[in-house]
XYZ file of C-alpha atoms in Angstrom:
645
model
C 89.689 64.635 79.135
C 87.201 63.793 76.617
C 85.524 60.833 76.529
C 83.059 61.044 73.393
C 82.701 62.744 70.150
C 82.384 66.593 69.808
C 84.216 69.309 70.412
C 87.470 69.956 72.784
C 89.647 73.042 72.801
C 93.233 72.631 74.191
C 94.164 76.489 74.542
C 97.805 77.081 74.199
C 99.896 80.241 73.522
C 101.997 81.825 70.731
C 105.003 83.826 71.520
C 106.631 86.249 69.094
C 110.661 85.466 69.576
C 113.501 87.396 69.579
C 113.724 86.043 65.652
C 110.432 87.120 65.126
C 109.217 83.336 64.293
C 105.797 82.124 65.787
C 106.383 79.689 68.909
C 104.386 77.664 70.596
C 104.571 78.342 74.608
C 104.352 75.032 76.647
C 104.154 71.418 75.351
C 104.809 70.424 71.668
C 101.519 69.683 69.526
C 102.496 65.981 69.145
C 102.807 65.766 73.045
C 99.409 67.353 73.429
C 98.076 65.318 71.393
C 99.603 61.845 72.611
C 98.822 63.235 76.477
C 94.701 63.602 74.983
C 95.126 59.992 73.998
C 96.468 58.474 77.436
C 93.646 60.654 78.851
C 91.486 59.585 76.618
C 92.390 55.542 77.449
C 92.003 56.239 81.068
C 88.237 57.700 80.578
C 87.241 55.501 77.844
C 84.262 52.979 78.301
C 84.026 50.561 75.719
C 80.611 50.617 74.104
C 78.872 47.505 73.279
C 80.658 45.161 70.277
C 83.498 46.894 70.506
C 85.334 44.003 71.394
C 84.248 42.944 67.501
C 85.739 45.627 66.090
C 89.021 44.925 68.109
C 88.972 41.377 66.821
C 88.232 42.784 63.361
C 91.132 45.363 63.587
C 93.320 42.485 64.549
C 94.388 41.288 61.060
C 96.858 42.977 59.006
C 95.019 44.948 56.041
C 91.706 45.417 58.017
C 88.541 47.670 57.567
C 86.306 48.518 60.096
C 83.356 50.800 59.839
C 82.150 52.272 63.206
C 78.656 53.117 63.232
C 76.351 53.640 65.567
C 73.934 56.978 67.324
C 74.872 60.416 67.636
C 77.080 61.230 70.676
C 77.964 57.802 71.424
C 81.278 58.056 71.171
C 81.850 56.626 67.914
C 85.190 58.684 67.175
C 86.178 57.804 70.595
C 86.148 53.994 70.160
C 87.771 54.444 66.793
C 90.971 56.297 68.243
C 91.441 53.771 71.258
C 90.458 50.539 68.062
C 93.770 52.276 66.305
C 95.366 52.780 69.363
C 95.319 49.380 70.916
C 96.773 48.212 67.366
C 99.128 50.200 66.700
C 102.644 49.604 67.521
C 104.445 51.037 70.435
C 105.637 54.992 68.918
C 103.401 55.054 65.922
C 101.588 57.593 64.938
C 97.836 57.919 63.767
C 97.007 59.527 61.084
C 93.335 61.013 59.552
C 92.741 60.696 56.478
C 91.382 63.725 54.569
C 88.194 63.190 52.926
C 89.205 64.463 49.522
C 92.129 63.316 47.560
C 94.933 65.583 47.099
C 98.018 64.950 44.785
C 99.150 61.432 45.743
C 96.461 58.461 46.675
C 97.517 56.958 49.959
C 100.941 55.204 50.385
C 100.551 52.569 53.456
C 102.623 50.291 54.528
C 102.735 47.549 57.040
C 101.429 48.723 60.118
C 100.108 51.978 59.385
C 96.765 53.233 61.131
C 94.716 55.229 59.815
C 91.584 57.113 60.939
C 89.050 58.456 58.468
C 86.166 60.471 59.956
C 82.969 60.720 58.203
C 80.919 61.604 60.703
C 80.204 65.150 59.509
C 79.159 64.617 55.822
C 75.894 66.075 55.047
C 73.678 63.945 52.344
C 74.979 65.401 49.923
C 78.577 65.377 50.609
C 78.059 61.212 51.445
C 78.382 59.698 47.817
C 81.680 61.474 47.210
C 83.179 59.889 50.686
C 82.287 57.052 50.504
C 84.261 56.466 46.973
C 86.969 57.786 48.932
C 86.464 55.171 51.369
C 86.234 52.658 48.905
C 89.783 53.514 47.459
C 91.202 54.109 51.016
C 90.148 50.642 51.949
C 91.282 48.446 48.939
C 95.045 50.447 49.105
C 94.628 49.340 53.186
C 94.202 45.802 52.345
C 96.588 45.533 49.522
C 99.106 47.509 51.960
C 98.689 45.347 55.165
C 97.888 48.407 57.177
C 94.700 49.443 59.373
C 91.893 51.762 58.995
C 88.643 52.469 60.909
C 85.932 54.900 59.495
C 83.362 56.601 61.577
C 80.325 56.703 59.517
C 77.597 59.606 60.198
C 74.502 59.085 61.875
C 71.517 58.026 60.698
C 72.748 57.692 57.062
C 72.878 54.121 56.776
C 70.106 54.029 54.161
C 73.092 55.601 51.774
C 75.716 53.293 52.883
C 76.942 51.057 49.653
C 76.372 47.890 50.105
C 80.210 46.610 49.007
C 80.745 48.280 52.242
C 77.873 46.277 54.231
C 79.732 43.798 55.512
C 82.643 45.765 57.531
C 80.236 47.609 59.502
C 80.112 46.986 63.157
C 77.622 48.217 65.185
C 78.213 50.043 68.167
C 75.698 51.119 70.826
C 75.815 53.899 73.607
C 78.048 52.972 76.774
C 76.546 53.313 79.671
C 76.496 56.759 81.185
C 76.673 56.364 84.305
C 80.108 54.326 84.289
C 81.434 56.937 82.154
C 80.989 59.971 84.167
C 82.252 57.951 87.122
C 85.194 56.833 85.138
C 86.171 60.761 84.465
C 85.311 61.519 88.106
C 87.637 58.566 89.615
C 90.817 60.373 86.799
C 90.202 63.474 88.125
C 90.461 62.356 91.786
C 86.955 63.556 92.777
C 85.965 61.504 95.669
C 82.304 60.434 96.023
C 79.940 57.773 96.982
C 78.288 55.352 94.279
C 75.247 56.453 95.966
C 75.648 60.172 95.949
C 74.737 58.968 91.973
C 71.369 58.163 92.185
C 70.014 60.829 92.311
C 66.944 61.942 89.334
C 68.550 64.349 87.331
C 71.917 62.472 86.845
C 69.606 59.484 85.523
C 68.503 61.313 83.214
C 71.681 62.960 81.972
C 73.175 59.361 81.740
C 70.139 57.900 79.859
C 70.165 60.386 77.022
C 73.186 63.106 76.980
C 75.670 62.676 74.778
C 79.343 61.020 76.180
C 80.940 64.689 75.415
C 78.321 66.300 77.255
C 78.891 63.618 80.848
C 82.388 64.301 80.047
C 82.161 68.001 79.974
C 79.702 67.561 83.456
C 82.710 65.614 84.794
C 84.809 68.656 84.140
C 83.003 71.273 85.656
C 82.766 68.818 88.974
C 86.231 69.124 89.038
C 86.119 73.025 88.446
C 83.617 73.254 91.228
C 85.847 71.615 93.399
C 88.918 73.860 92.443
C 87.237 77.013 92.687
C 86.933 76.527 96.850
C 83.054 78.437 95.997
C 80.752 75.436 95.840
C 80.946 73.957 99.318
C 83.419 71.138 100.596
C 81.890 67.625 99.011
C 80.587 66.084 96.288
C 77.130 66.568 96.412
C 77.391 70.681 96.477
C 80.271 70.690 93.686
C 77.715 68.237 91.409
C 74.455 70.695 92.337
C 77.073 73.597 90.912
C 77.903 71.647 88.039
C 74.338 70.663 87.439
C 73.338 73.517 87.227
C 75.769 75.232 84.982
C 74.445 72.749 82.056
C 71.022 72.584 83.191
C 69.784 75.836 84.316
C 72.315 78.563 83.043
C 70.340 78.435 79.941
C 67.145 79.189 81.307
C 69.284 82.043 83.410
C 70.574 83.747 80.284
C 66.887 83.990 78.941
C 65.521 85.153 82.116
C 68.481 87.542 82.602
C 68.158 89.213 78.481
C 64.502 89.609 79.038
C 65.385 92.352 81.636
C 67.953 93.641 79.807
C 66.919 94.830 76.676
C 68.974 98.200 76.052
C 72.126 97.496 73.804
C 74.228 98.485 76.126
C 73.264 96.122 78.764
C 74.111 93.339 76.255
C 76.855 94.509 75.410
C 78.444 94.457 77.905
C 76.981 90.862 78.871
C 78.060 89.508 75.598
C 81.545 91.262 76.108
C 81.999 90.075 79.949
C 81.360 86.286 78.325
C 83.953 86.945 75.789
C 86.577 88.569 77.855
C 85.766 86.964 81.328
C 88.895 87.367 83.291
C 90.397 90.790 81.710
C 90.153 94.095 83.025
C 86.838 95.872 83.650
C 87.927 98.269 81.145
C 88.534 95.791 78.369
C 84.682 95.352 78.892
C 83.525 98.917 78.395
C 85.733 99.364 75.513
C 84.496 96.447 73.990
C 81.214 96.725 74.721
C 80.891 100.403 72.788
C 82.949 98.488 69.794
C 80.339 95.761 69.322
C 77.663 98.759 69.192
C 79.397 100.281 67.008
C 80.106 97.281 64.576
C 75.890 97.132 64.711
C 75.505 100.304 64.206
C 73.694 101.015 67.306
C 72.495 104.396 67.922
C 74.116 106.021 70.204
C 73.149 107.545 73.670
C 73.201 110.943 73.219
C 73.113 111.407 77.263
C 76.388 112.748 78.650
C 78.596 110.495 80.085
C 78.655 111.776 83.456
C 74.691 111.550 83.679
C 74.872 107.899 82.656
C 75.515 104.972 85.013
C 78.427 104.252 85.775
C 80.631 101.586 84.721
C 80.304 99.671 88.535
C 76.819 99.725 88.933
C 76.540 98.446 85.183
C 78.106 95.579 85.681
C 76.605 94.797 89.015
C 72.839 95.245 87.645
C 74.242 92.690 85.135
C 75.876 90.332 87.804
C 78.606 90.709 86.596
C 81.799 90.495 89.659
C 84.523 92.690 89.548
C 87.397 91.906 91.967
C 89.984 93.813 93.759
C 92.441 93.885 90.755
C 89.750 94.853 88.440
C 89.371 91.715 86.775
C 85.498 90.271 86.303
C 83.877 87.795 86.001
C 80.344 85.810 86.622
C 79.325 83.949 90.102
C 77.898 80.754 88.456
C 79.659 78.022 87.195
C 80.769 78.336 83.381
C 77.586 81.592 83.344
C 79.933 82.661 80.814
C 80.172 79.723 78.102
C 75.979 79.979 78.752
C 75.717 83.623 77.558
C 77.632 83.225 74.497
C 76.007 79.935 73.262
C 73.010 81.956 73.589
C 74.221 84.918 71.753
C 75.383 82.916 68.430
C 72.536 80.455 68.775
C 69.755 82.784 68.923
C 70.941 86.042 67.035
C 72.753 84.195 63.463
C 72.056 87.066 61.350
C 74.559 88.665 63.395
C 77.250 85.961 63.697
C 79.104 87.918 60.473
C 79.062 90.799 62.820
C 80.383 88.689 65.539
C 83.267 87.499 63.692
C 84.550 91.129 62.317
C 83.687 92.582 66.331
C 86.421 89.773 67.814
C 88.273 90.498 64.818
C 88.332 94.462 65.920
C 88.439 93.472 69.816
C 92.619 92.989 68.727
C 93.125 96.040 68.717
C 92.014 97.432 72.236
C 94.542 98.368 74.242
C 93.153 96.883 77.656
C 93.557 93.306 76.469
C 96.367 91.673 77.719
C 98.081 88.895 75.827
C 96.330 86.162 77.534
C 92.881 88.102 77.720
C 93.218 88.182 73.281
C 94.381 84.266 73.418
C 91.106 83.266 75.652
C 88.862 85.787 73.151
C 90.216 83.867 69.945
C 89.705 80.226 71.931
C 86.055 81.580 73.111
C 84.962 82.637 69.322
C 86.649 79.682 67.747
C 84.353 77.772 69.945
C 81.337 79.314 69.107
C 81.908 79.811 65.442
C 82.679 76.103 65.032
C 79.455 75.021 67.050
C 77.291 76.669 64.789
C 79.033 75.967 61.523
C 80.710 78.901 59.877
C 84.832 77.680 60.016
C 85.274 80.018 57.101
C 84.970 82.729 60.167
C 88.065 81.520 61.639
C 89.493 82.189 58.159
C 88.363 85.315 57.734
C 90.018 86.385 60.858
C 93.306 84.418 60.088
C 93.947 86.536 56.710
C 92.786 89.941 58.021
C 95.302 89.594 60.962
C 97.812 88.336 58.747
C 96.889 91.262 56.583
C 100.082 93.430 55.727
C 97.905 96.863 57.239
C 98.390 94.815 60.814
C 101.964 94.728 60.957
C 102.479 91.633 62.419
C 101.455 92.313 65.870
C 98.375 89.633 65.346
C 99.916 86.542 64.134
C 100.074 84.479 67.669
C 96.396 85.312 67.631
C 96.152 84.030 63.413
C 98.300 81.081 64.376
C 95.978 80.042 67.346
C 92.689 80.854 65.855
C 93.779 78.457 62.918
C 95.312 75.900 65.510
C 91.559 75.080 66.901
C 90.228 75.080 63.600
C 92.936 72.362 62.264
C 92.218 70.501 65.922
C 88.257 70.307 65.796
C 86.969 66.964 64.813
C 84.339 67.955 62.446
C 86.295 70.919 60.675
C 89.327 70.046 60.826
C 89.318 68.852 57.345
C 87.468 71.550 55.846
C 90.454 73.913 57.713
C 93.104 72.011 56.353
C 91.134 72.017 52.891
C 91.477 75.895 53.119
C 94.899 76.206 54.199
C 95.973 73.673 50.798
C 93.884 76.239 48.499
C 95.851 78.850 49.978
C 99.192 77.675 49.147
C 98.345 76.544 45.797
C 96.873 79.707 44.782
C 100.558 81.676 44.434
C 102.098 84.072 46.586
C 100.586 84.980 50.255
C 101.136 87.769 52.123
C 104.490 87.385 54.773
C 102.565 87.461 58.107
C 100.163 84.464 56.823
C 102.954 82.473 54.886
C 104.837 82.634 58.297
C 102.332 81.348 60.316
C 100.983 78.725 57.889
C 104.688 77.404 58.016
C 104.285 77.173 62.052
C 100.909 75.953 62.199
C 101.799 73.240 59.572
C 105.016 72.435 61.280
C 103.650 72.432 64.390
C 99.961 71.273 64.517
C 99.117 69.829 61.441
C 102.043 67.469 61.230
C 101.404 66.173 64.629
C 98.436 63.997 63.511
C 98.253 64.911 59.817
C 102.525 64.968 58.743
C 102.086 64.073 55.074
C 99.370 66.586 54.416
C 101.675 68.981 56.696
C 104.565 68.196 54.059
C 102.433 69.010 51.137
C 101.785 72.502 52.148
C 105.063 72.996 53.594
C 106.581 72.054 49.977
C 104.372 74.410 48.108
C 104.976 77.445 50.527
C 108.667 76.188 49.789
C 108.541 76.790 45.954
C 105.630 79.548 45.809
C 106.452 82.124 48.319
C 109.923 84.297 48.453
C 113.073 85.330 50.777
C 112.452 84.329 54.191
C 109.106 83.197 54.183
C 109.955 80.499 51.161
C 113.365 79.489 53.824
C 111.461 78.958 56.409
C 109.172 76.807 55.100
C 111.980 75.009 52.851
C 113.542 74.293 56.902
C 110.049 73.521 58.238
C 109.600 70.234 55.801
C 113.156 69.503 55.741
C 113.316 69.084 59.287
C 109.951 67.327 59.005
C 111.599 64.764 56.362
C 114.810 64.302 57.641
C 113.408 62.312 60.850
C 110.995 60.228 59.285
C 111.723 57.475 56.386
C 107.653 57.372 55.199
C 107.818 61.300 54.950
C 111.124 61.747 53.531
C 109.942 58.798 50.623
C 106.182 60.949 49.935
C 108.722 64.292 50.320
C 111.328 62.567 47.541
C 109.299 61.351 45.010
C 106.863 64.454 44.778
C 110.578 66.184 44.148
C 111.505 63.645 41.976
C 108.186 64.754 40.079
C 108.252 68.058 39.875
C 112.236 68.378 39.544
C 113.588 68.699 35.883
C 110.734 71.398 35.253
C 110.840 73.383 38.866
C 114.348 74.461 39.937
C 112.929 75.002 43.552
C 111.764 71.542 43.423
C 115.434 70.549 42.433
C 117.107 72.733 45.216
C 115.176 71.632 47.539
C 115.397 67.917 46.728
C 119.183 68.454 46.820
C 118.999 69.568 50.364
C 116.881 66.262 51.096
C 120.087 64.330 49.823
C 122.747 66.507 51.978
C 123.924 64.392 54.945
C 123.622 67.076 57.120
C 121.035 66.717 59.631
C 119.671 63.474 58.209
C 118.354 61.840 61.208
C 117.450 58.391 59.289
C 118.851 55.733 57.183
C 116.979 57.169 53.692
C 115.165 54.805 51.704
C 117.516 54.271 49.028
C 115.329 53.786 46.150
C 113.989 56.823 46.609
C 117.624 57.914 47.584
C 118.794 57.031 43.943
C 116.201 58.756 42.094
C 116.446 61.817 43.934
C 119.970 61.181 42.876
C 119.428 60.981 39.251
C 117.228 64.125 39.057
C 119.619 66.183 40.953
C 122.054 65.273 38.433
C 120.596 65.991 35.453
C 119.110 69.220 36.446
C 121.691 71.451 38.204
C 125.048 72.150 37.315
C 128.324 69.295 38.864
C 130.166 72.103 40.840
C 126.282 72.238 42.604
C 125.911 68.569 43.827
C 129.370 68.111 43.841
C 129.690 69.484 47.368
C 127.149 67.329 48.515
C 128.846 64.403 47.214
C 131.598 65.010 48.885
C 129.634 65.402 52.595
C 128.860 61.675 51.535
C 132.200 60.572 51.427
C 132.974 62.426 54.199
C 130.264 60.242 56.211
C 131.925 56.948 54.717
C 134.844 58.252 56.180
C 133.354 58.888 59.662
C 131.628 55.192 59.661
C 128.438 57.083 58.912
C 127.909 55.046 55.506
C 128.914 52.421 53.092
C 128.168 50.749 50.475
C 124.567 51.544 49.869
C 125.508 55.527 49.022
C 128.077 54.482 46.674
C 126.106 51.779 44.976
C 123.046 54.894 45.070
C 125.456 57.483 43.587
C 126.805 55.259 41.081
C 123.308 54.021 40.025
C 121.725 57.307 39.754
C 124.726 58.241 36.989
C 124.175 54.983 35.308
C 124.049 55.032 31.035
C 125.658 58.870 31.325
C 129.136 58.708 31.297
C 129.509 62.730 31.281
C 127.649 62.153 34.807
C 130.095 59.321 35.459
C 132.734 61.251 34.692
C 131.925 64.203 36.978
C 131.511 62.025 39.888
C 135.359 60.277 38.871
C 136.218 63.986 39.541
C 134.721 64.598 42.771
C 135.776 61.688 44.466
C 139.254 62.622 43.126
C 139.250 66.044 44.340
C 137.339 64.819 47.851
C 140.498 62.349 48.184
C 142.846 65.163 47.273
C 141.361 67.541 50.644
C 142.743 67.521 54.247
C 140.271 65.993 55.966
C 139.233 67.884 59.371
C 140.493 66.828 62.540
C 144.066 67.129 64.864
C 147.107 66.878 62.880
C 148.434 63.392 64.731
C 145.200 61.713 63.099
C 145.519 63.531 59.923
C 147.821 60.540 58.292
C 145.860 57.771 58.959
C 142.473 60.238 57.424
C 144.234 60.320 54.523
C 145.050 56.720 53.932
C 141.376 56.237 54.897
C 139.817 58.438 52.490
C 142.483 57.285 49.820
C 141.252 53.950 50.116
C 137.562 55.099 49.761
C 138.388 57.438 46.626
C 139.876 54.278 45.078
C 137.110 52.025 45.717
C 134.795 54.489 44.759
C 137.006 54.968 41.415
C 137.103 51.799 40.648
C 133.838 50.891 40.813
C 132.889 53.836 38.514
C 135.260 52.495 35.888
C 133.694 48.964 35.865
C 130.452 50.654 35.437
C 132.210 52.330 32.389
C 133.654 49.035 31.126
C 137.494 50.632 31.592
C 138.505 47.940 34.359
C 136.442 44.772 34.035
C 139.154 42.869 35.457
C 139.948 45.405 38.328
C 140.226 44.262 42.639
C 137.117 44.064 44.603
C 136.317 46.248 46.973
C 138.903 46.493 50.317
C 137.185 44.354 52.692
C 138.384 47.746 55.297
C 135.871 50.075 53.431
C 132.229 48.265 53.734
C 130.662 49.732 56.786
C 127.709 50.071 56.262
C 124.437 52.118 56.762
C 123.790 54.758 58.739
């Protein structure tokens, strides 16, 4: 549930398999992110004039700028504008705010989302030429696009761009926080609203922050600790973003010793893993800082018990702890990276060093990388969930970190400011040459799986040059990942082609892998056949006959099982076009395709063989008209023009 702009983390775990290949536990990213969407339609208030920018959106090849105040739900509205245009399965897909090899291809019916919202000043002039080119291709194309513009910049807006701005202003609060209550099934009174500090919250907090009220309600309610109705499980939730601030502050100013905070800071990071985990992470952060030491013997200090009670701190029967007020936790750690930020470096390489303590479980390491990701992304340093993404990925950690690399880069690629910037970083890495295994392998994953959910032609770029730039398994797997990726999906197979096409007389990895594009075999689509022909063309001028030949042949093959017709032939034949040599080598492999037993039980094997005969001839024939030997040949047989797939 999220019903405004800002952050929202959608935790999710990595498993290791028996193949040693990263997968994602649960629901598929696409799912996740089309369940966010129907959540997000069912919380959604419209904000004033949004029915213009519907009206707007309703032509073929329209614009729309969204602007409007901070934390009014601007990128909100532009999701459910795209959504309530597109058509029924279509995707949505962000644009990136830099070009990167190709301009954008759209076609009829495309939507597009390009969020702008987090330029700086300086970073404004550049987008907006972006913008500019994004929009012209989106009229000339037919399809749709909506742009969130940032806040308070419209003194910098061009004024070309002027006239597709629309105007949105703040929803109203209260209707959204009720809207989010009435989803989650929280019963209450319209009354039991009206109350002073909630009209004040819905008067001036952002729509994330209602939205994230709305959300601990319903925690309050599920955690059976906050009394039996409404009214107590709002006072709860109140005060958890009201007052735990103020707590925090109180609480540090009695606690000044570095271990004390320590072990606060470490109970906020690791709530809900073993008392243990605590301790030993606690004496890791001091020694990360470079704290000195207590030279006092360990059996004349407190112990670990009465620590964490002085701290309030709970511990339960099974040793796990945790704090008494509502989300006391997120509180202490906002605090921490807001007020301490020449230590946030030091933050980043203590999580990073947290990995490696024995007490964490698997889930207790997934909720520390979600809880830092958090943090490091609210106060602007993404390049920390980097950092931590290449030293676990390192070669010296053996592997055992990359669910925790794969997830840490998952929230980055998923945040709605950084996202960009993340994917930014994850391009320059596979364009710079050769990666270590560990972080090849789990780019391919998070590519495959995240990025291409909302981002799939972007996710096929980096697939492609992990495919030609890394080695042995790690250059297969990715090879698979954007195969499979292109194989289902006629746009991405066309962008997936013709960067092949491109790239394949003077890379033979481009060629190889454009080859496999062509193969039959797990093609899930009817290929675009211009694209289909060229691929064709390069393939056959850059690898040897006896290597296409066999994938030639597959093609027949599908002819023969009413998988294809006329369209492959007329493809194959026009892709060898002006080179007889090229003519002459397919004559061959039709001839020796026509000359196999095709598979299948014996009884059917004579009427096969007529069948492919037939096909071989055709096929033959039409190659020799091409050549000028048989102007004056048959037509086709009216038997062998099934077509498509």
């Amino acid at each position: 549930m999220h019903s405004g702009s800002g952050n929202q983390f959608v935790v999710t775990n990595w498993l290791i398999g028996a193949n040693e290949r990263l997968v994602r536990a649960g629901a598929t990213r696409l799912r996740v992110v089309q369940e966010y969407r129907r959540r997000l339609a069912q919380c959604f208030v419209p904000p004033r004039h949004y029915g213009k920018a519907a009206e707007r959106l309703n032509n073929p090849g329209a614009v729309v700028l969204l602007n409007g105040p901070s934390g009014s739900g601007r990128r909100a509205a532009a999701t459910m504008l795209l959504e309530g245009a597109a058509a029924p399965g279509s995707r949505i897909e962000e644009l990136p705010l830099r070009w990167e090899e190709d301009s954008l291809d759209a076609s009829v019916g495309d939507c597009y989302l390009l969020d702008l919202s987090g330029v700086s000043d300086s970073e404004y002039p550049e987008a907006q030429r972006s913008l500019m080119h994004y929009g012209a291709i989106t009229e000339q194309s037919g399809a749709r696009l909506v742009a969130v513009l940032p806040a308070g910049q419209e003194w910098m807006l061009d004024r070309a761009l002027s006239p597709l701005v629309v105007q949105l202003e703040r929803p109203r609060g209260r209707a959204v926080f009720a809207r989010c209550l009435r989803v989650n099934r929280v019963p209450f009174e319209p009354e039991q609203l009206d109350t002073e500090v909630l009209a004040r919250m819905f008067s001036t907090s952002p729509m994330r922050e209602l939205a994230r009220l709305a959300d601990l309600v319903v925690r309050a309610r599920d955690s059976h600790q906050y009394g039996n109705g409404f009214e107590a499980w709002c006072v709860g939730a109140v005060a958890a973003v009201t007052d735990a601030s103020d707590a925090v502050v109180r609480q540090l100013r009695d606690h000044r010793g570095g271990l004390d905070r320590a072990l606060l800071l470490t109970a906020a990071m690791t709530s809900g893993a073993a008392a243990e985990a605590v301790l030993s992470g606690a004496l890791r952060l001091l020694e990360v800082l470079r704290h000195e030491r207590d030279d006092t013997p360990r059996l004349a200090q407190t112990g670990l018990g009465e620590q964490l009670r002085a701290l309030a701190i709970s511990r339960d029967g099974d040793g796990w702890v945790s704090f008494a007020q509502l989300d006391y936790d997120s509180a202490v750690r906002r605090h921490f990276w807001q007020n301490f930020p020449d230590l946030r470096p030091a933050f980043r390489d203590w999580v990073g060093r947290c990995m490696e303590l024995s007490e964490l479980r698997g889930e207790d390491r997934m909720r520390l990388v979600a809880r830092f990701a958090e943090q490091a992304l609210a106060t602007g340093r993404p390049d920390d969930l980097c950092v931590l993404a290449r030293r676990w990925t390192h070669p010296d950690a053996g592997g055992k970190l990359r669910p925790e690399a794969a997830a840490v880069l998952e929230l980055g690629l998923s945040h709605d400011q950084y996202g960009s910037h993340l994917r930014s970083r994850v391009y320059g890495w596979v364009t710079a040459g050769p990666l270590p295994e560990d972080l090849a392998r789990v780019l391919t994953d998070v590519c495959q799986q995240v990025m291409a959910a909302t981002h799939p032609e972007q996710a096929v770029v980096r697939l492609r040059h992990l495919a030609v730039r890394q080695a042995g398994a790690e250059a297969a797997a990715a090879r698979a990942a954007v195969l499979t990726l292109a194989r289902g999906n006629r746009f991405l197979f066309r962008r997936l082609a013709m960067r092949l096409v491109n790239a394949g007389l003077s890379s033979p990895r481009n060629a190889d892998i454009l080859l496999d594009l062509l193969d039959p075999t797990d093609l899930r689509i009817q290929p675009p056949w211009r694209e289909f022909t060229l691929g064709w063309r390069v393939v056959m001028n850059a690898m040897a006959a006896e290597v296409w030949t066999p994938v030639v042949q597959r093609w027949l093959s599908a002819l023969e099982q009413r998988r294809g017709g006329n369209r492959v032939l007329h493809a194959l034949l026009l892709a060898a076009a002006g080179d007889d040599l090229l003519l002459n080598r397919l004559y061959v492999a039709t001839r020796a395709w026509a000359g196999q037993s095709p598979p299948g039980p014996p009884q059917v094997s004579p009427t096969r063989c007529r069948f492919r005969e037939e096909i071989a001839e055709r096929f033959c024939r039409e190659i020799d008209l091409v050549q000028g030997v048989d102007e004056a040949g048959p037509g086709p047989d009216p038997q062998c023009t099934t077509e498509s797939i």
